[in-house]
């Protein structure tokens, strides 16, 4: 298999490229000789968002890069991101993000980096439509869920990714604030496809 050169990290709703979790992945990638790209996804115009994601991977050769998506970024990684990554890691991915964004509909909200984000019906419709695109490479996708997720029901997530291994981590939170504890295992997957040994049997879609 072609050696990995680049990691593309997709942050969550109202987060930013400067998020603590993005910094952990960028630092770990650098230590392993990889470049890390973190596009700013605080964009809700569907055309602009799609272009942003396309630009992030347009010069990358198939199989030379991996994607990590957190929460809404996980949704984008699974359903919107173009190209052919070697592997995809989804961290507490949002599976129906429009439901969580509806309370903000018609409002302008402020992201962590100060960006003003308009939550429009056009964007919500784009999310609903994108969900119809199912994961096309489940054997190259690892879904990580935490039982302490205070935003999403982690028990419902596996059903949205049939065929993909699911690593269920006791405790933690939606942001996976203790991500550093798991970074070696996660990069073992990103670099070599090694699924964490603690994968619970119940999460293997029996």
mmCIF file of C-alpha atoms in Angstrom:
data_model
loop_
_atom_site.group_PDB
_atom_site.id
_atom_site.type_symbol
_atom_site.label_atom_id
_atom_site.label_comp_id
_atom_site.label_asym_id
_atom_site.label_seq_id
_atom_site.Cartn_x
_atom_site.Cartn_y
_atom_site.Cartn_z
ATOM 1 C CA UNK A 1 0.000 0.000 0.000
ATOM 2 C CA UNK A 2 1.147 3.540 -0.739
ATOM 3 C CA UNK A 3 2.657 5.265 2.277
ATOM 4 C CA UNK A 4 0.522 7.848 4.028
ATOM 5 C CA UNK A 5 1.735 11.442 3.702
ATOM 6 C CA UNK A 6 -1.185 13.595 4.846
ATOM 7 C CA UNK A 7 -3.887 13.716 7.484
ATOM 8 C CA UNK A 8 -7.021 15.775 6.835
ATOM 9 C CA UNK A 9 -8.849 16.723 10.045
ATOM 10 C CA UNK A 10 -12.457 17.946 9.899
ATOM 11 C CA UNK A 11 -13.647 19.789 13.000
ATOM 12 C CA UNK A 12 -17.158 19.889 14.398
ATOM 13 C CA UNK A 13 -19.987 22.414 14.446
ATOM 14 C CA UNK A 14 -18.859 25.824 15.727
ATOM 15 C CA UNK A 15 -15.409 24.461 16.501
ATOM 16 C CA UNK A 16 -12.363 25.645 14.543
ATOM 17 C CA UNK A 17 -9.028 24.577 13.057
ATOM 18 C CA UNK A 18 -7.476 25.744 16.324
ATOM 19 C CA UNK A 19 -9.449 23.330 18.499
ATOM 20 C CA UNK A 20 -7.528 21.372 21.158
ATOM 21 C CA UNK A 21 -8.384 18.058 19.501
ATOM 22 C CA UNK A 22 -7.191 19.270 16.109
ATOM 23 C CA UNK A 23 -3.945 20.362 17.763
ATOM 24 C CA UNK A 24 -3.461 16.904 19.283
ATOM 25 C CA UNK A 25 -3.884 15.244 15.887
ATOM 26 C CA UNK A 26 -1.652 17.788 14.149
ATOM 27 C CA UNK A 27 1.103 17.258 16.711
ATOM 28 C CA UNK A 28 0.802 13.470 16.529
ATOM 29 C CA UNK A 29 0.824 13.578 12.732
ATOM 30 C CA UNK A 30 3.990 15.685 12.700
ATOM 31 C CA UNK A 31 5.684 13.264 15.082
ATOM 32 C CA UNK A 32 4.933 10.515 12.579
ATOM 33 C CA UNK A 33 6.203 12.443 9.589
ATOM 34 C CA UNK A 34 2.779 13.402 8.222
ATOM 35 C CA UNK A 35 1.415 16.750 7.126
ATOM 36 C CA UNK A 36 -1.876 17.758 8.717
ATOM 37 C CA UNK A 37 -4.536 19.881 7.056
ATOM 38 C CA UNK A 38 -7.406 21.366 9.032
ATOM 39 C CA UNK A 39 -9.786 23.332 6.799
ATOM 40 C CA UNK A 40 -12.105 25.879 8.381
ATOM 41 C CA UNK A 41 -15.563 24.342 8.062
ATOM 42 C CA UNK A 42 -17.531 27.178 9.619
ATOM 43 C CA UNK A 43 -19.267 27.577 6.268
ATOM 44 C CA UNK A 44 -22.931 26.820 5.641
ATOM 45 C CA UNK A 45 -23.343 27.772 1.994
ATOM 46 C CA UNK A 46 -23.487 24.310 0.382
ATOM 47 C CA UNK A 47 -21.446 25.285 -2.678
ATOM 48 C CA UNK A 48 -18.770 27.012 -0.614
ATOM 49 C CA UNK A 49 -18.631 24.139 1.865
ATOM 50 C CA UNK A 50 -18.299 21.531 -0.873
ATOM 51 C CA UNK A 51 -15.573 23.603 -2.508
ATOM 52 C CA UNK A 52 -13.727 23.948 0.809
ATOM 53 C CA UNK A 53 -13.698 20.175 1.253
ATOM 54 C CA UNK A 54 -12.693 19.601 -2.352
ATOM 55 C CA UNK A 55 -9.819 22.096 -2.053
ATOM 56 C CA UNK A 56 -8.544 20.305 1.054
ATOM 57 C CA UNK A 57 -7.895 17.098 -0.875
ATOM 58 C CA UNK A 58 -7.669 18.189 -4.524
ATOM 59 C CA UNK A 59 -3.899 17.692 -4.783
ATOM 60 C CA UNK A 60 -3.762 14.461 -2.789
ATOM 61 C CA UNK A 61 -3.221 11.147 -4.527
ATOM 62 C CA UNK A 62 -5.582 8.272 -3.770
ATOM 63 C CA UNK A 63 -4.412 6.221 -0.822
ATOM 64 C CA UNK A 64 -1.776 8.704 0.375
ATOM 65 C CA UNK A 65 -4.001 10.448 2.897
ATOM 66 C CA UNK A 66 -6.356 9.673 5.738
ATOM 67 C CA UNK A 67 -9.301 11.612 7.119
ATOM 68 C CA UNK A 68 -10.407 12.256 10.688
ATOM 69 C CA UNK A 69 -13.817 13.771 11.352
ATOM 70 C CA UNK A 70 -15.201 14.855 14.708
ATOM 71 C CA UNK A 71 -18.957 15.210 15.324
ATOM 72 C CA UNK A 72 -20.272 17.254 12.354
ATOM 73 C CA UNK A 73 -16.829 16.817 10.810
ATOM 74 C CA UNK A 74 -17.443 13.082 11.072
ATOM 75 C CA UNK A 75 -20.640 13.503 9.088
ATOM 76 C CA UNK A 76 -18.748 15.445 6.437
ATOM 77 C CA UNK A 77 -15.980 12.837 6.341
ATOM 78 C CA UNK A 78 -18.508 10.036 5.864
ATOM 79 C CA UNK A 79 -20.919 11.682 3.438
ATOM 80 C CA UNK A 80 -19.429 14.772 1.761
ATOM 81 C CA UNK A 81 -15.628 14.621 1.587
ATOM 82 C CA UNK A 82 -14.530 13.729 -1.954
ATOM 83 C CA UNK A 83 -11.528 11.657 -2.984
ATOM 84 C CA UNK A 84 -10.250 8.261 -1.942
ATOM 85 C CA UNK A 85 -8.608 8.282 1.500
ATOM 86 C CA UNK A 86 -6.639 5.280 2.683
ATOM 87 C CA UNK A 87 -8.634 5.253 5.919
ATOM 88 C CA UNK A 88 -11.315 7.284 7.693
ATOM 89 C CA UNK A 89 -11.660 7.791 11.449
ATOM 90 C CA UNK A 90 -14.969 9.104 12.784
ATOM 91 C CA UNK A 91 -15.021 10.477 16.335
ATOM 92 C CA UNK A 92 -18.512 10.592 17.859
ATOM 93 C CA UNK A 93 -19.848 11.365 14.386
ATOM 94 C CA UNK A 94 -23.094 13.276 14.013
ATOM 95 C CA UNK A 95 -25.482 10.969 12.175
ATOM 96 C CA UNK A 96 -28.459 13.331 11.856
ATOM 97 C CA UNK A 97 -26.861 16.764 12.404
ATOM 98 C CA UNK A 98 -29.870 18.676 11.115
ATOM 99 C CA UNK A 99 -31.826 17.670 14.214
ATOM 100 C CA UNK A 100 -29.249 19.303 16.458
ATOM 101 C CA UNK A 101 -28.921 22.394 14.276
ATOM 102 C CA UNK A 102 -32.661 23.067 13.956
ATOM 103 C CA UNK A 103 -32.780 25.153 17.191
ATOM 104 C CA UNK A 104 -30.298 27.515 15.516
ATOM 105 C CA UNK A 105 -32.228 27.719 12.241
ATOM 106 C CA UNK A 106 -32.501 31.264 10.938
ATOM 107 C CA UNK A 107 -29.924 32.492 13.420
ATOM 108 C CA UNK A 108 -26.335 33.603 13.150
ATOM 109 C CA UNK A 109 -24.116 31.968 15.740
ATOM 110 C CA UNK A 110 -20.494 32.506 16.663
ATOM 111 C CA UNK A 111 -17.906 29.759 16.260
ATOM 112 C CA UNK A 112 -14.998 29.223 18.610
ATOM 113 C CA UNK A 113 -12.719 31.302 16.381
ATOM 114 C CA UNK A 114 -15.160 34.214 16.166
ATOM 115 C CA UNK A 115 -16.507 33.294 12.733
ATOM 116 C CA UNK A 116 -20.169 34.208 12.246
ATOM 117 C CA UNK A 117 -22.088 31.175 11.030
ATOM 118 C CA UNK A 118 -25.549 31.482 9.491
ATOM 119 C CA UNK A 119 -27.728 28.431 10.049
ATOM 120 C CA UNK A 120 -29.974 28.382 6.994
ATOM 121 C CA UNK A 121 -32.655 25.998 5.779
ATOM 122 C CA UNK A 122 -30.588 25.593 2.635
ATOM 123 C CA UNK A 123 -27.726 24.189 4.698
ATOM 124 C CA UNK A 124 -30.034 21.922 6.710
ATOM 125 C CA UNK A 125 -31.513 20.579 3.474
ATOM 126 C CA UNK A 126 -27.974 20.001 2.187
ATOM 127 C CA UNK A 127 -27.190 17.934 5.283
ATOM 128 C CA UNK A 128 -30.353 15.870 4.889
ATOM 129 C CA UNK A 129 -29.575 15.222 1.243
ATOM 130 C CA UNK A 130 -25.945 14.326 1.934
ATOM 131 C CA UNK A 131 -26.970 11.653 4.434
ATOM 132 C CA UNK A 132 -28.291 9.571 1.545
ATOM 133 C CA UNK A 133 -24.689 9.007 0.452
ATOM 134 C CA UNK A 134 -23.734 5.978 2.498
ATOM 135 C CA UNK A 135 -20.193 5.155 3.535
ATOM 136 C CA UNK A 136 -18.575 3.450 0.558
ATOM 137 C CA UNK A 137 -15.530 2.035 2.328
ATOM 138 C CA UNK A 138 -16.674 0.558 5.663
ATOM 139 C CA UNK A 139 -13.656 -1.755 5.764
ATOM 140 C CA UNK A 140 -11.437 1.331 5.831
ATOM 141 C CA UNK A 141 -13.519 3.235 8.364
ATOM 142 C CA UNK A 142 -13.240 3.157 12.158
ATOM 143 C CA UNK A 143 -16.031 4.657 14.239
ATOM 144 C CA UNK A 144 -15.083 5.700 17.769
ATOM 145 C CA UNK A 145 -17.900 6.439 20.221
ATOM 146 C CA UNK A 146 -17.706 7.357 23.888
ATOM 147 C CA UNK A 147 -20.337 6.262 26.391
ATOM 148 C CA UNK A 148 -20.065 9.606 28.189
ATOM 149 C CA UNK A 149 -21.199 11.524 25.091
ATOM 150 C CA UNK A 150 -23.566 14.177 26.436
ATOM 151 C CA UNK A 151 -24.721 15.313 22.978
ATOM 152 C CA UNK A 152 -25.355 12.176 20.915
ATOM 153 C CA UNK A 153 -26.749 8.759 21.810
ATOM 154 C CA UNK A 154 -23.680 6.604 21.174
ATOM 155 C CA UNK A 155 -25.784 3.417 21.168
ATOM 156 C CA UNK A 156 -27.543 4.457 17.962
ATOM 157 C CA UNK A 157 -24.404 5.362 16.003
ATOM 158 C CA UNK A 158 -23.216 1.900 14.839
ATOM 159 C CA UNK A 159 -26.390 1.289 12.834
ATOM 160 C CA UNK A 160 -25.478 4.180 10.529
ATOM 161 C CA UNK A 161 -22.174 2.571 9.546
ATOM 162 C CA UNK A 162 -22.867 -1.077 8.708
ATOM 163 C CA UNK A 163 -19.732 -3.067 8.097
ATOM 164 C CA UNK A 164 -17.434 -0.611 9.844
ATOM 165 C CA UNK A 165 -15.757 -1.577 13.143
ATOM 166 C CA UNK A 166 -16.862 0.479 16.131
ATOM 167 C CA UNK A 167 -14.581 1.192 19.071
ATOM 168 C CA UNK A 168 -16.688 1.945 22.128
ATOM 169 C CA UNK A 169 -14.757 3.802 24.816
ATOM 170 C CA UNK A 170 -16.226 3.916 28.351
ATOM 171 C CA UNK A 171 -16.711 7.395 29.742
ATOM 172 C CA UNK A 172 -15.107 10.477 28.190
ATOM 173 C CA UNK A 173 -17.425 13.055 26.543
ATOM 174 C CA UNK A 174 -18.670 14.225 23.163
ATOM 175 C CA UNK A 175 -15.522 16.245 22.498
ATOM 176 C CA UNK A 176 -13.335 13.291 23.555
ATOM 177 C CA UNK A 177 -11.446 15.736 25.750
ATOM 178 C CA UNK A 178 -9.048 12.968 26.766
ATOM 179 C CA UNK A 179 -8.195 12.126 23.142
ATOM 180 C CA UNK A 180 -4.473 12.031 23.966
ATOM 181 C CA UNK A 181 -5.094 8.764 25.854
ATOM 182 C CA UNK A 182 -6.151 7.071 22.636
ATOM 183 C CA UNK A 183 -3.954 8.786 20.062
ATOM 184 C CA UNK A 184 -1.445 5.941 19.642
ATOM 185 C CA UNK A 185 -4.200 3.398 18.993
ATOM 186 C CA UNK A 186 -5.950 5.752 16.600
ATOM 187 C CA UNK A 187 -2.806 6.389 14.594
ATOM 188 C CA UNK A 188 -2.148 2.678 14.499
ATOM 189 C CA UNK A 189 -5.421 2.454 12.630
ATOM 190 C CA UNK A 190 -4.792 5.500 10.434
ATOM 191 C CA UNK A 191 -1.326 4.322 9.405
ATOM 192 C CA UNK A 192 -1.782 0.569 9.215
ATOM 193 C CA UNK A 193 -5.472 -0.197 9.544
ATOM 194 C CA UNK A 194 -5.076 -1.833 12.955
ATOM 195 C CA UNK A 195 -8.410 -1.862 14.780
ATOM 196 C CA UNK A 196 -7.976 -1.389 18.556
ATOM 197 C CA UNK A 197 -7.837 -4.741 20.346
ATOM 198 C CA UNK A 198 -10.447 -3.627 22.869
ATOM 199 C CA UNK A 199 -13.167 -3.602 20.204
ATOM 200 C CA UNK A 200 -16.256 -4.974 22.005
ATOM 201 C CA UNK A 201 -17.877 -7.956 20.346
ATOM 202 C CA UNK A 202 -21.313 -6.325 20.667
ATOM 203 C CA UNK A 203 -20.225 -3.471 18.433
ATOM 204 C CA UNK A 204 -19.222 -5.611 15.486
ATOM 205 C CA UNK A 205 -22.684 -5.651 13.870
ATOM 206 C CA UNK A 206 -23.324 -9.322 14.628
#
